[in-house]
Coordinates of C-alpha atoms in Angstrom, one line a residue:
M90 CA 175.1 203.3 41.5
S91 CA 173.8 204.7 38.4
E92 CA 174.4 201.1 36.9
W93 CA 171.7 199.9 39.0
I94 CA 168.3 201.6 37.0
S95 CA 168.6 198.5 34.7
A96 CA 167.7 196.2 38.9
V97 CA 164.4 198.7 39.1
P98 CA 162.1 197.4 37.1
A99 CA 162.1 193.9 38.6
Y100 CA 162.9 195.5 42.3
L101 CA 159.9 197.4 41.7
V102 CA 157.8 195.0 40.2
V103 CA 158.7 192.4 43.3
A104 CA 158.2 195.3 45.7
L105 CA 154.5 195.9 44.6
V106 CA 153.7 192.0 44.6
L107 CA 155.1 192.5 47.9
I108 CA 153.0 195.4 49.8
L109 CA 149.7 194.9 47.4
P110 CA 148.2 191.5 47.8
G111 CA 149.0 191.6 51.4
A112 CA 147.4 195.1 52.1
A113 CA 144.2 194.7 50.7
V114 CA 143.9 191.4 52.7
I115 CA 145.0 193.0 56.0
V116 CA 142.7 196.3 55.2
T117 CA 139.5 194.4 54.6
G118 CA 139.8 191.7 57.5
W119 CA 141.5 194.1 60.5
G120 CA 140.8 197.3 59.1
W121 CA 144.3 199.7 58.1
R122 CA 144.4 201.2 61.8
S123 CA 147.2 199.2 63.7
P124 CA 150.6 199.4 62.0
G125 CA 152.4 196.6 63.3
R126 CA 149.2 194.0 61.5
L127 CA 150.1 196.6 58.2
L128 CA 153.6 195.1 59.0
L129 CA 152.3 191.4 58.1
A130 CA 151.2 193.0 54.8
P131 CA 154.8 191.6 52.5
A132 CA 154.8 187.9 54.7
V133 CA 151.2 187.8 53.4
S134 CA 151.9 188.0 50.0
A135 CA 154.7 186.0 49.9
T136 CA 152.2 183.3 50.9
I137 CA 149.7 184.6 48.3
A138 CA 153.1 184.3 45.5
A139 CA 153.8 180.9 46.9
V140 CA 150.3 179.6 46.6
A141 CA 149.7 181.1 43.3
A142 CA 151.9 180.2 41.4
S143 CA 151.4 176.6 42.8
V144 CA 147.8 176.3 42.2
A145 CA 148.1 178.1 38.6
P146 CA 148.8 175.6 36.3
L147 CA 147.0 172.9 37.6
V148 CA 143.9 175.2 35.9
G149 CA 146.3 175.5 33.2
L150 CA 147.2 178.9 33.6
R151 CA 150.8 180.3 32.7
W152 CA 152.7 182.0 36.3
S153 CA 151.6 185.7 35.6
V154 CA 149.5 188.9 37.8
L155 CA 146.5 186.8 36.6
P156 CA 147.2 183.8 39.3
L157 CA 148.5 186.3 41.6
A158 CA 145.4 188.4 41.5
L159 CA 142.6 185.5 41.2
V160 CA 144.2 184.3 44.5
T161 CA 144.7 187.7 46.2
L162 CA 140.8 187.8 45.5
V163 CA 140.0 184.7 46.9
V164 CA 141.9 185.6 50.0
V165 CA 140.6 189.4 50.9
G166 CA 136.9 187.4 49.9
I167 CA 138.0 185.2 53.2
A168 CA 138.8 188.0 55.1
F169 CA 136.2 190.5 54.5
L170 CA 133.8 187.2 55.5
L171 CA 135.8 186.6 58.7
R172 CA 135.8 190.9 59.2
R173 CA 132.0 190.8 59.4
R174 CA 131.6 189.2 62.8
A175 CA 135.5 190.3 64.2
S176 CA 136.0 193.9 64.9
A177 CA 139.0 196.2 63.7
D178 CA 142.0 196.4 65.2
P179 CA 142.1 199.2 67.3
R180 CA 144.8 202.2 66.9
P181 CA 148.1 201.9 68.7
A182 CA 148.0 204.2 71.5
G183 CA 150.5 206.9 70.6
P184 CA 149.9 209.4 68.6
G185 CA 151.5 209.0 65.1
T186 CA 152.4 205.7 65.4
G187 CA 151.7 204.5 62.0
V188 CA 153.7 207.4 60.1
L189 CA 157.0 206.9 62.2
A190 CA 156.8 203.3 61.8
L191 CA 156.4 203.6 58.0
L192 CA 158.9 206.3 58.3
A193 CA 161.4 203.6 60.0
L194 CA 160.8 200.8 57.5
A195 CA 161.5 203.6 54.6
L196 CA 164.5 204.8 56.4
A197 CA 166.0 200.3 56.9
A198 CA 164.5 199.9 53.3
V199 CA 167.0 202.5 52.2
A200 CA 170.1 201.4 54.4
N201 CA 169.5 197.8 53.5
A202 CA 169.0 198.1 49.7
V203 CA 172.0 200.1 49.2
N204 CA 174.3 198.4 51.7
F205 CA 173.5 195.3 49.6
A206 CA 173.5 196.8 46.0
R207 CA 177.0 197.6 47.3
A208 CA 177.5 194.3 47.4
F209 CA 176.7 192.7 45.1
G210 CA 178.6 194.9 42.9
A211 CA 176.7 195.3 40.1
P212 CA 172.7 194.4 38.4
G213 CA 174.0 191.7 36.5
N214 CA 176.5 190.0 38.9
I215 CA 175.9 186.2 40.7
A216 CA 176.9 185.0 43.5
Q217 CA 179.9 182.7 43.1
R218 CA 178.4 179.8 44.9
F219 CA 177.2 176.5 44.1
D220 CA 173.8 175.9 45.4
N221 CA 173.3 179.6 43.2
I222 CA 174.0 177.4 39.9
V223 CA 170.5 175.3 40.2
H224 CA 168.4 179.0 42.3
L225 CA 169.7 180.8 38.6
N226 CA 168.4 178.1 35.8
A227 CA 165.5 176.9 37.8
I228 CA 164.2 180.9 37.0
A229 CA 165.1 180.3 33.6
S230 CA 162.7 177.2 33.2
A231 CA 160.4 178.2 35.1
L232 CA 160.1 181.4 32.5
Q233 CA 160.3 178.8 29.9
N234 CA 157.9 176.8 31.3
G235 CA 155.6 179.7 32.3
S236 CA 155.4 178.0 35.8
A237 CA 157.2 179.0 39.0
S238 CA 155.4 175.3 41.1
P239 CA 157.1 173.7 43.5
F240 CA 157.2 170.7 40.9
Q241 CA 158.4 172.9 38.2
I242 CA 161.2 174.3 40.5
G243 CA 162.0 170.9 41.6
S244 CA 162.6 169.6 38.8
T245 CA 165.8 171.8 38.1
S246 CA 167.8 169.6 39.8
D247 CA 165.7 166.3 39.6
I248 CA 163.7 165.7 43.1
G249 CA 159.8 166.0 43.1
F250 CA 158.8 169.1 45.5
Y251 CA 161.2 171.9 46.3
P252 CA 159.3 175.0 48.0
N253 CA 159.0 177.9 45.6
A254 CA 158.2 181.7 47.5
W255 CA 161.4 183.5 46.6
H256 CA 161.2 181.7 42.9
A257 CA 157.8 182.8 42.2
L258 CA 158.9 186.4 43.5
T259 CA 161.7 186.4 41.5
T260 CA 160.7 184.6 38.3
L261 CA 157.3 186.9 38.4
G262 CA 159.8 190.1 38.1
A263 CA 161.7 188.5 35.0
E264 CA 158.8 187.5 33.8
M265 CA 156.9 191.4 33.7
T266 CA 160.1 193.2 32.9
G267 CA 161.7 191.8 30.2
A268 CA 165.4 192.0 32.8
A269 CA 167.9 188.8 32.5
V270 CA 167.8 186.1 35.0
P271 CA 170.9 187.3 36.9
V272 CA 169.7 191.0 37.1
A273 CA 166.1 189.8 38.1
V274 CA 167.5 187.5 40.9
N275 CA 169.0 190.7 42.3
G276 CA 166.0 193.5 41.9
A277 CA 163.9 190.5 43.5
N278 CA 166.6 189.7 46.4
L279 CA 167.2 193.7 47.3
A280 CA 162.8 194.0 47.2
V281 CA 163.2 191.0 50.1
V282 CA 165.9 192.7 52.4
S283 CA 164.6 196.0 52.3
I284 CA 160.8 195.1 52.2
L285 CA 160.0 192.1 53.4
W286 CA 162.5 191.2 56.3
P287 CA 162.4 194.9 58.2
A288 CA 158.8 194.8 57.4
S289 CA 158.2 191.3 59.6
V290 CA 160.7 191.8 62.1
M291 CA 159.1 195.2 63.0
A292 CA 155.8 193.1 63.2
L293 CA 157.0 191.2 65.8
A294 CA 158.5 193.7 67.5
G295 CA 155.2 195.6 67.6
A296 CA 153.6 192.4 68.7
F297 CA 155.5 192.1 71.8
F298 CA 155.6 195.6 72.7
A299 CA 152.0 196.5 72.3
E300 CA 153.1 199.0 69.3
R301 CA 154.9 201.1 70.8
R302 CA 157.0 203.6 68.4
T303 CA 160.0 202.9 70.0
A304 CA 159.5 199.0 69.3
F305 CA 158.8 199.6 65.4
I306 CA 162.0 202.4 64.7
A307 CA 164.3 200.5 67.2
A308 CA 163.5 196.6 65.5
A309 CA 163.4 198.4 61.6
A310 CA 166.8 199.9 62.7
L311 CA 168.4 196.9 63.9
S312 CA 167.1 194.9 60.6
T313 CA 169.9 196.4 59.1
G314 CA 172.8 195.9 61.7
F315 CA 173.5 191.9 61.3
G316 CA 175.7 190.2 59.1
A317 CA 174.7 186.1 60.0
F318 CA 171.1 187.2 58.5
P319 CA 170.4 188.3 56.0
A320 CA 173.8 188.6 54.6
L321 CA 175.1 185.0 55.5
F322 CA 172.9 183.8 53.2
F323 CA 173.8 185.4 49.9
N324 CA 177.5 184.5 50.6
W325 CA 176.7 181.2 52.3
G326 CA 175.0 178.5 49.5
V327 CA 173.5 180.5 48.1
L328 CA 170.3 180.0 50.3
Y329 CA 167.9 181.9 48.4
P330 CA 164.8 179.9 49.5
N331 CA 166.4 179.9 53.2
L332 CA 166.6 183.5 52.3
V333 CA 162.8 184.3 51.9
G334 CA 161.5 181.6 54.6
Y335 CA 163.8 183.1 57.6
A336 CA 162.4 186.5 56.5
M337 CA 158.8 185.1 57.2
I338 CA 159.3 183.5 61.0
P339 CA 158.8 186.8 62.7
A340 CA 155.9 188.0 60.7
A341 CA 154.7 184.6 61.7
L342 CA 155.9 184.6 65.5
A343 CA 153.8 187.7 65.6
A344 CA 150.1 186.7 64.5
V345 CA 151.2 183.9 66.9
V346 CA 151.7 186.3 69.5
T347 CA 148.7 188.5 68.9
M348 CA 146.3 185.6 68.9
L349 CA 147.0 184.7 72.5
P350 CA 145.4 187.3 74.0
E351 CA 142.3 187.6 72.0
R352 CA 138.3 186.9 73.0
G353 CA 135.7 185.5 71.4
T354 CA 135.3 182.5 68.6
A355 CA 135.4 185.0 65.9
A356 CA 138.4 186.8 66.6
L357 CA 139.9 183.6 67.3
V358 CA 139.3 182.4 63.9
R359 CA 140.4 185.1 61.9
S360 CA 143.5 185.0 64.0
A361 CA 144.0 181.2 64.0
L362 CA 143.6 180.9 59.9
L363 CA 146.0 184.3 59.7
V364 CA 148.7 182.2 61.6
A365 CA 148.2 179.2 59.3
L366 CA 148.1 181.0 56.7
L367 CA 152.0 182.4 57.3
A368 CA 152.5 179.1 58.9
G369 CA 152.1 178.1 55.0
G370 CA 153.4 180.5 53.6
T371 CA 157.2 180.2 56.2
F372 CA 157.3 176.7 54.7
L373 CA 156.9 177.4 51.2
G374 CA 159.5 179.5 52.0
H375 CA 161.7 176.3 53.1
P376 CA 161.2 173.8 55.6
N377 CA 163.5 174.1 57.7
A378 CA 162.2 178.2 58.3
F379 CA 158.6 176.4 59.1
L380 CA 160.7 174.3 61.8
S381 CA 162.6 177.1 63.1
L382 CA 158.8 178.9 63.6
L383 CA 157.4 175.3 65.4
F384 CA 160.4 176.2 67.8
F385 CA 159.7 179.9 68.5
A386 CA 155.7 179.7 68.7
A387 CA 156.6 177.0 71.5
A388 CA 158.6 178.9 73.3
V389 CA 156.4 181.7 73.1
V390 CA 153.1 180.2 74.0
I391 CA 154.9 178.1 76.6
T392 CA 156.3 181.3 78.5
S393 CA 153.2 182.9 78.4
A394 CA 151.3 180.2 79.5
A395 CA 153.2 179.3 82.4
L396 CA 153.4 182.8 83.3
R397 CA 149.8 182.7 83.8
A398 CA 149.6 179.5 85.5
I399 CA 151.9 180.8 88.3
T400 CA 150.3 184.4 88.4
A401 CA 147.0 182.9 87.9
R402 CA 146.9 179.7 89.4
T403 CA 143.6 178.7 88.3
R404 CA 142.8 175.3 87.4
G405 CA 142.3 176.6 83.7
A406 CA 145.7 178.3 83.1
V407 CA 147.4 175.1 84.7
L408 CA 145.6 172.7 82.0
S409 CA 146.2 175.3 79.3
L410 CA 149.1 175.0 80.8
V411 CA 149.5 171.4 80.0
V412 CA 148.2 171.5 76.8
S413 CA 150.3 173.7 75.3
V414 CA 153.3 171.5 76.6
V415 CA 151.9 168.3 75.2
A416 CA 150.3 170.0 72.1
F417 CA 153.9 171.6 70.9
G418 CA 155.5 168.4 72.6
L419 CA 153.2 166.5 70.0
A420 CA 154.2 168.7 67.2
L421 CA 157.4 168.8 67.5
A422 CA 158.3 165.4 67.5
A423 CA 156.6 165.1 64.5
T424 CA 158.2 167.4 62.3
L425 CA 161.5 166.5 63.7
A426 CA 160.9 163.2 62.5
V427 CA 159.6 164.2 59.6
F428 CA 161.8 166.5 58.1
R429 CA 165.5 164.4 58.9
T430 CA 168.2 164.6 56.5
G431 CA 170.4 162.0 55.4
A432 CA 174.0 161.0 56.8
E433 CA 175.2 162.7 53.1
H434 CA 173.5 165.9 54.0
S435 CA 174.1 166.3 57.1
G436 CA 177.6 165.8 58.0
W437 CA 178.2 169.7 58.4
T438 CA 181.1 169.1 61.5
P439 CA 180.8 171.8 64.5
W440 CA 183.0 174.8 64.9
Q441 CA 184.4 175.8 68.7
Q442 CA 184.0 174.7 71.8
L443 CA 180.5 175.3 73.6
S444 CA 181.4 177.6 75.4
Q445 CA 182.2 179.9 72.7
S446 CA 179.7 178.7 70.9
L447 CA 177.1 180.4 73.2
G448 CA 179.2 183.5 73.2
E449 CA 179.3 183.8 69.8
G450 CA 175.2 183.0 70.0
L451 CA 174.1 185.2 73.0
F452 CA 175.8 188.5 71.1
V453 CA 174.4 187.3 67.5
S454 CA 178.7 187.3 66.6
P455 CA 179.1 183.6 64.4
R456 CA 181.6 183.4 62.2
G457 CA 184.4 185.7 64.0
Y458 CA 181.7 189.0 63.2
N459 CA 182.6 192.0 65.4
P460 CA 179.8 192.7 67.7
T461 CA 178.5 196.3 66.9
T462 CA 178.7 198.1 70.5
L463 CA 175.5 199.5 70.2
I464 CA 174.0 196.5 69.8
S465 CA 175.9 194.1 72.4
I466 CA 175.1 197.2 75.0
L467 CA 170.8 197.1 74.0
L468 CA 171.1 193.0 74.5
I469 CA 172.8 193.3 78.2
V470 CA 170.5 195.6 78.9
A471 CA 167.4 193.7 77.9
F472 CA 168.9 190.7 80.3
F473 CA 168.7 193.2 83.3
A474 CA 165.5 194.1 82.7
V475 CA 164.0 190.2 82.5
A476 CA 165.8 189.5 85.2
R477 CA 164.0 192.1 87.3
R478 CA 160.5 191.5 85.3
S479 CA 159.4 188.2 84.4
R480 CA 156.5 189.7 81.8
W481 CA 159.5 190.5 79.2
L482 CA 159.7 186.3 79.3
P483 CA 158.1 185.0 76.3
A484 CA 160.1 188.1 74.0
V485 CA 163.2 186.5 74.7
M486 CA 162.8 182.7 75.1
P487 CA 162.6 182.7 71.3
F488 CA 166.3 183.8 70.8
A489 CA 167.5 181.9 73.6
V490 CA 166.1 178.8 71.4
A491 CA 168.2 180.3 69.1
V492 CA 171.2 180.8 71.1
A493 CA 170.9 176.8 71.9
L494 CA 170.4 175.5 69.1
F495 CA 173.3 177.2 67.4
A496 CA 175.8 176.0 70.0
I497 CA 174.4 172.8 69.8
A498 CA 175.0 172.9 66.4
S499 CA 178.4 174.3 66.3
G500 CA 179.6 173.8 70.1
L501 CA 178.7 169.8 70.2
R502 CA 180.7 166.9 68.8
I503 CA 179.7 165.4 65.4
D504 CA 178.2 162.2 67.0
S505 CA 176.4 163.9 69.8
P506 CA 172.8 162.1 70.2
L507 CA 171.3 166.4 71.2
R508 CA 173.5 167.3 68.1
Q509 CA 171.9 164.5 65.6
L510 CA 168.5 164.8 67.8
L511 CA 167.8 168.7 67.6
T512 CA 170.0 170.0 64.4
N513 CA 170.1 167.2 61.9
P514 CA 167.1 169.3 60.3
W515 CA 168.9 172.2 59.4
Y516 CA 171.4 169.8 58.2
N517 CA 173.6 169.8 61.3
D518 CA 175.3 173.1 59.6
S519 CA 176.1 176.1 61.8
N520 CA 175.2 178.4 59.4
R521 CA 171.5 178.1 59.1
L522 CA 171.1 178.2 62.7
A523 CA 173.7 181.0 63.0
A524 CA 171.1 182.9 60.5
L525 CA 167.9 182.3 63.0
L526 CA 169.9 184.5 65.9
P527 CA 168.8 188.0 64.9
L528 CA 165.2 187.3 63.8
M529 CA 164.9 186.3 67.6
A530 CA 167.4 188.5 69.2
I531 CA 166.0 192.1 67.3
P532 CA 162.8 191.8 70.1
V533 CA 165.4 191.3 72.3
A534 CA 167.4 194.1 71.6
T535 CA 164.9 196.3 71.3
L536 CA 163.1 195.4 74.6
G537 CA 166.9 197.2 75.8
A538 CA 166.3 200.4 73.3
I539 CA 162.7 200.3 75.5
T540 CA 163.6 200.2 78.9
V541 CA 166.5 202.4 77.8
V542 CA 164.2 205.1 76.2
D543 CA 161.8 204.6 79.6
L544 CA 164.6 205.3 82.4
A545 CA 165.4 208.7 79.4
R546 CA 162.2 209.9 79.8
R547 CA 161.8 208.9 83.8
A548 CA 165.4 211.3 84.0
M549 CA 164.1 213.7 82.0
R550 CA 160.6 214.1 84.0
R551 CA 162.2 214.0 87.5
T552 CA 165.0 217.0 86.0
R553 CA 162.0 218.8 84.3
A554 CA 164.2 218.9 81.4
P555 CA 162.4 221.6 78.3
R556 CA 161.1 219.6 75.8
W557 CA 163.2 220.6 73.1
I558 CA 166.0 218.2 75.3
G559 CA 163.9 215.0 74.7
V560 CA 163.3 215.8 71.0
G561 CA 167.0 216.3 70.6
A562 CA 167.4 213.3 72.3
A563 CA 165.3 211.3 70.1
A564 CA 166.8 212.1 67.2
V565 CA 170.6 211.6 68.5
G566 CA 168.6 207.8 69.7
V567 CA 167.2 207.1 66.4
L568 CA 170.7 208.4 64.4
A569 CA 172.6 206.1 67.0
L570 CA 170.7 203.0 66.2
F571 CA 170.1 203.1 62.6
S572 CA 174.3 204.1 63.0
V573 CA 174.3 199.6 63.5
A574 CA 174.1 199.8 59.4
T575 CA 177.5 200.7 59.3
G576 CA 178.9 198.8 62.6
P577 CA 181.1 195.7 62.0
N578 CA 179.2 193.3 62.6
V579 CA 177.3 193.7 59.2
R580 CA 179.9 195.0 57.0
M581 CA 182.4 192.1 57.9
A582 CA 179.5 189.8 56.3
L583 CA 179.1 192.2 53.4
D584 CA 182.6 192.6 52.8
Q585 CA 182.2 188.6 52.2
V586 CA 179.1 189.1 49.8
F587 CA 181.0 191.4 48.1
E588 CA 183.8 189.2 47.4
A589 CA 181.2 186.8 46.1
Y590 CA 179.6 188.3 43.7
A591 CA 182.5 189.9 42.0
Y592 CA 184.1 188.2 38.3
T593 CA 187.5 187.5 38.6
D594 CA 190.2 184.9 36.5
S595 CA 189.7 182.1 39.7
S596 CA 185.5 182.9 40.6
L597 CA 184.3 179.8 41.6
I598 CA 181.4 179.1 38.9
L599 CA 182.1 182.0 36.3
S600 CA 185.1 184.3 35.5
S601 CA 184.8 187.2 33.4
D602 CA 185.9 185.6 30.4
E603 CA 183.5 182.8 30.7
E604 CA 180.5 185.3 31.7
A605 CA 181.5 187.1 28.7
L606 CA 181.1 184.0 26.5
L607 CA 177.6 182.9 27.9
E608 CA 176.1 186.7 26.8
R609 CA 177.2 186.2 23.0
L610 CA 175.3 182.7 23.1
D611 CA 171.8 184.0 21.7
S612 CA 174.3 185.2 18.9
E613 CA 175.8 182.9 17.9
T614 CA 173.9 179.5 18.7
P615 CA 170.4 179.2 17.6
A616 CA 167.2 179.4 19.8
D617 CA 166.8 175.8 19.9
A618 CA 169.8 174.4 20.3
L619 CA 171.2 172.4 23.1
I620 CA 174.7 172.2 24.7
A621 CA 176.4 170.2 26.7
G622 CA 179.2 170.7 29.4
S623 CA 180.0 170.2 32.8
P624 CA 177.8 172.0 35.3
R625 CA 180.9 172.0 38.0
T626 CA 182.7 174.4 35.6
G627 CA 179.8 177.1 35.4
T628 CA 178.4 175.7 31.8
S629 CA 175.2 174.8 33.0
L630 CA 174.6 178.6 33.4
A631 CA 174.0 178.6 29.2
L632 CA 170.4 178.0 30.3
A633 CA 170.3 181.4 32.7
F634 CA 172.4 183.7 31.0
A635 CA 171.4 182.9 26.9
D636 CA 168.1 181.0 27.3
R637 CA 170.0 177.4 26.0
E638 CA 169.0 174.2 26.6
V639 CA 171.6 172.6 28.2
T640 CA 172.2 168.5 29.3
Q641 CA 172.7 168.8 33.4
K642 CA 171.4 171.8 35.0
H643 CA 172.6 171.3 38.2
V644 CA 175.6 169.7 39.8
F645 CA 173.5 167.2 41.2
G646 CA 170.5 165.0 39.6
N647 CA 169.9 162.2 37.9
P648 CA 171.7 162.5 34.2
S649 CA 170.8 160.0 31.9
P650 CA 173.4 156.9 31.2
E651 CA 173.9 159.0 27.3
V652 CA 174.8 162.5 29.7
L653 CA 176.8 160.4 31.8
F654 CA 178.5 158.8 28.9
L655 CA 179.4 161.8 26.9
N656 CA 180.5 163.6 30.4
A657 CA 183.0 160.5 30.0
R658 CA 184.2 160.3 26.9
L659 CA 183.0 162.8 24.2
R660 CA 186.9 163.8 23.8
D661 CA 187.1 160.5 22.3
I662 CA 184.4 162.1 19.4
D663 CA 187.3 161.2 16.5
S664 CA 188.0 157.9 17.1
D665 CA 185.0 156.7 19.0
P666 CA 181.9 156.3 17.0
A667 CA 179.6 155.1 19.5
V668 CA 180.3 159.1 21.0
C669 CA 178.7 160.2 17.8
R670 CA 176.0 158.0 17.8
T671 CA 174.9 159.4 21.3
V672 CA 175.5 163.1 20.6
D673 CA 172.6 162.3 17.8
R674 CA 170.4 160.3 20.6
L675 CA 170.5 163.4 22.6
G676 CA 170.4 166.0 19.8
V677 CA 173.4 167.5 21.5
D678 CA 174.2 170.6 19.0
Y679 CA 177.5 172.1 20.9
V680 CA 179.9 171.7 24.4
L681 CA 180.7 174.7 25.9
D682 CA 184.4 173.8 27.8
F683 CA 185.1 175.4 31.1
G684 CA 188.2 173.9 31.8
T685 CA 189.0 172.5 35.1
Q686 CA 187.9 174.9 37.4
D687 CA 185.9 173.1 39.8
V688 CA 183.3 174.7 41.8
I689 CA 183.6 172.3 44.8
D690 CA 186.8 170.9 44.3
Q691 CA 185.9 167.3 44.6
A692 CA 186.4 163.7 43.8
G693 CA 183.1 163.6 41.5
A694 CA 184.8 166.3 39.1
A695 CA 186.6 163.3 37.3
A696 CA 183.6 161.8 35.7
Y697 CA 183.2 165.2 33.7
A698 CA 187.2 164.5 32.6
G699 CA 185.5 163.7 28.8
I700 CA 184.2 166.9 28.6
Q701 CA 186.6 169.5 29.7
D702 CA 190.2 170.8 28.2
L703 CA 189.0 169.4 24.7
S704 CA 190.3 169.8 21.4
P705 CA 189.4 171.1 18.3
G706 CA 188.8 168.2 15.6
T707 CA 186.8 166.7 13.1
H708 CA 183.9 166.3 15.0
L709 CA 184.0 169.7 17.9
V710 CA 184.3 172.5 15.5
L711 CA 185.6 175.7 17.5
V712 CA 183.5 178.2 17.6
D713 CA 184.2 181.2 20.1
E714 CA 186.9 181.6 22.9
Q715 CA 187.5 183.9 25.1
G716 CA 191.1 183.6 27.3
P717 CA 192.5 180.9 28.0
S718 CA 189.8 178.8 28.9
A719 CA 186.4 179.3 28.0
R720 CA 185.2 178.2 25.1
L721 CA 182.8 177.0 21.9
F722 CA 182.5 174.2 19.7
K723 CA 179.8 172.8 17.5
I724 CA 179.3 169.4 17.1
E725 CA 179.7 168.7 13.4
G726 CA 179.7 165.5 10.7
C727 CA 178.3 162.9 13.6

């Protein structure tokens, strides 16, 4: 693990960015006494970073610590004004709750950081997956242009707007440390999985269960134990923007939960603004993360309103339920309509029968991941606890929604109207919906842990067991909970991540030979060189690895007619004068040829037949080569 020292600076920068701005806002607006509120700090920070990166170019600033600090000061100022009219959070009931929550977060951070560092293999490794081409090049382009706004990030793949929370954090880590793009990406991702993710889900557990110490400890431990999130997004896709957006969902939902019992106009306004801030940050993580939050918030609010209507039986309680149903119904209908995706993006097929998908969802074991026994036991205990006490329903209903969405996408036929209605905004992609399962399962499993602890305490009181037995049992319980970090559910997913990040001769994007050639480009080509090549073979990563401009930064997009012509005809450069004229118009200086190993292996690769498997000639001069298929040509004589 010593090789990971090179990624430590980028990790620390992103970690501090995730902690300090949000902590300043929370302490100013709510005080420091509530650990559950403080655990919202990383999600607040991620929101501030995304907003600051979006605003910076509008006021003529490069993306750096300066715009981050300025936006933080604005939000802190608003929090200060709100605090003057509303009281600080009370202390949690249990003594030492804050210290124990911090220790639990630290343990989860270490476990997740170590697990994922091992899965990544080395600090400079990249995920050999299709979407990683655009994410790596987006970071390099953001560094070149000094902007990580949604419009700059979108331009990498020729779209107008792309959610920028992950890119803002990662670009800042690279900018402040000078780390290579792959190293900065891995450092930032380790910060996300070790700080943002566990803190967020711990905040939700604290909100549901009155900031009990058991809730914080159990949620922290459980954040290390699932394969469907966050590990799946490092293998499927890869889906780095979804990673940040999904990691923020529990924190945003926690803000909704804590707003429900608020009384007084000032406190309600303060809580509502916090919900709006985190909902906006979730959207800037990824729009379908925002849609997921809307579904889960509807489940919590409507269930809570229904329980109040049943128990209170007052006109006000019934009216509150009706308003909640109507408001969320309209919001969900409008959002589902706006976020709909076209047939070319939503054609993912179901995986299995509905019954199997329900079973996989209930035990959070999609994609053939083996269930971890302890987690399964805690989930079963929680189901019994809810059956006995309906007051726990608000904590469980979001999980029911997550299971239903996953089952619909993975278990219903591809032409099902219900599937098209509800899961189309997630591209009907069962993987994206599988990743929602751990987010909402952790509060349920935490309820199971709380139930077990309460039963054990009652048993000890009845038997008048000595105190040291309770202390020993608590220590064993904590160790058992954190053992899920090595359970089969997450271990299977991490093994797949390791495979996704490995350099081999048949890697989908870059082989070890191709990666070595890219690393030499900065010494073999001038800084202003323009390099052509098929992005489907990884040549476009010359931008991310060597800061060299390329004719295409991503597989898709809208290349110019001249670029399309070269893709089809560059091999004819010695016999067709039109090729040389096109090269001159574009200003192409070099060509990277990585053979025909295609990242997608679809019919679209035929469009690049004229720029692959090239031979040296009068105009194509071989400059460097590595292995059998990685070659760099210089264009001369045009």
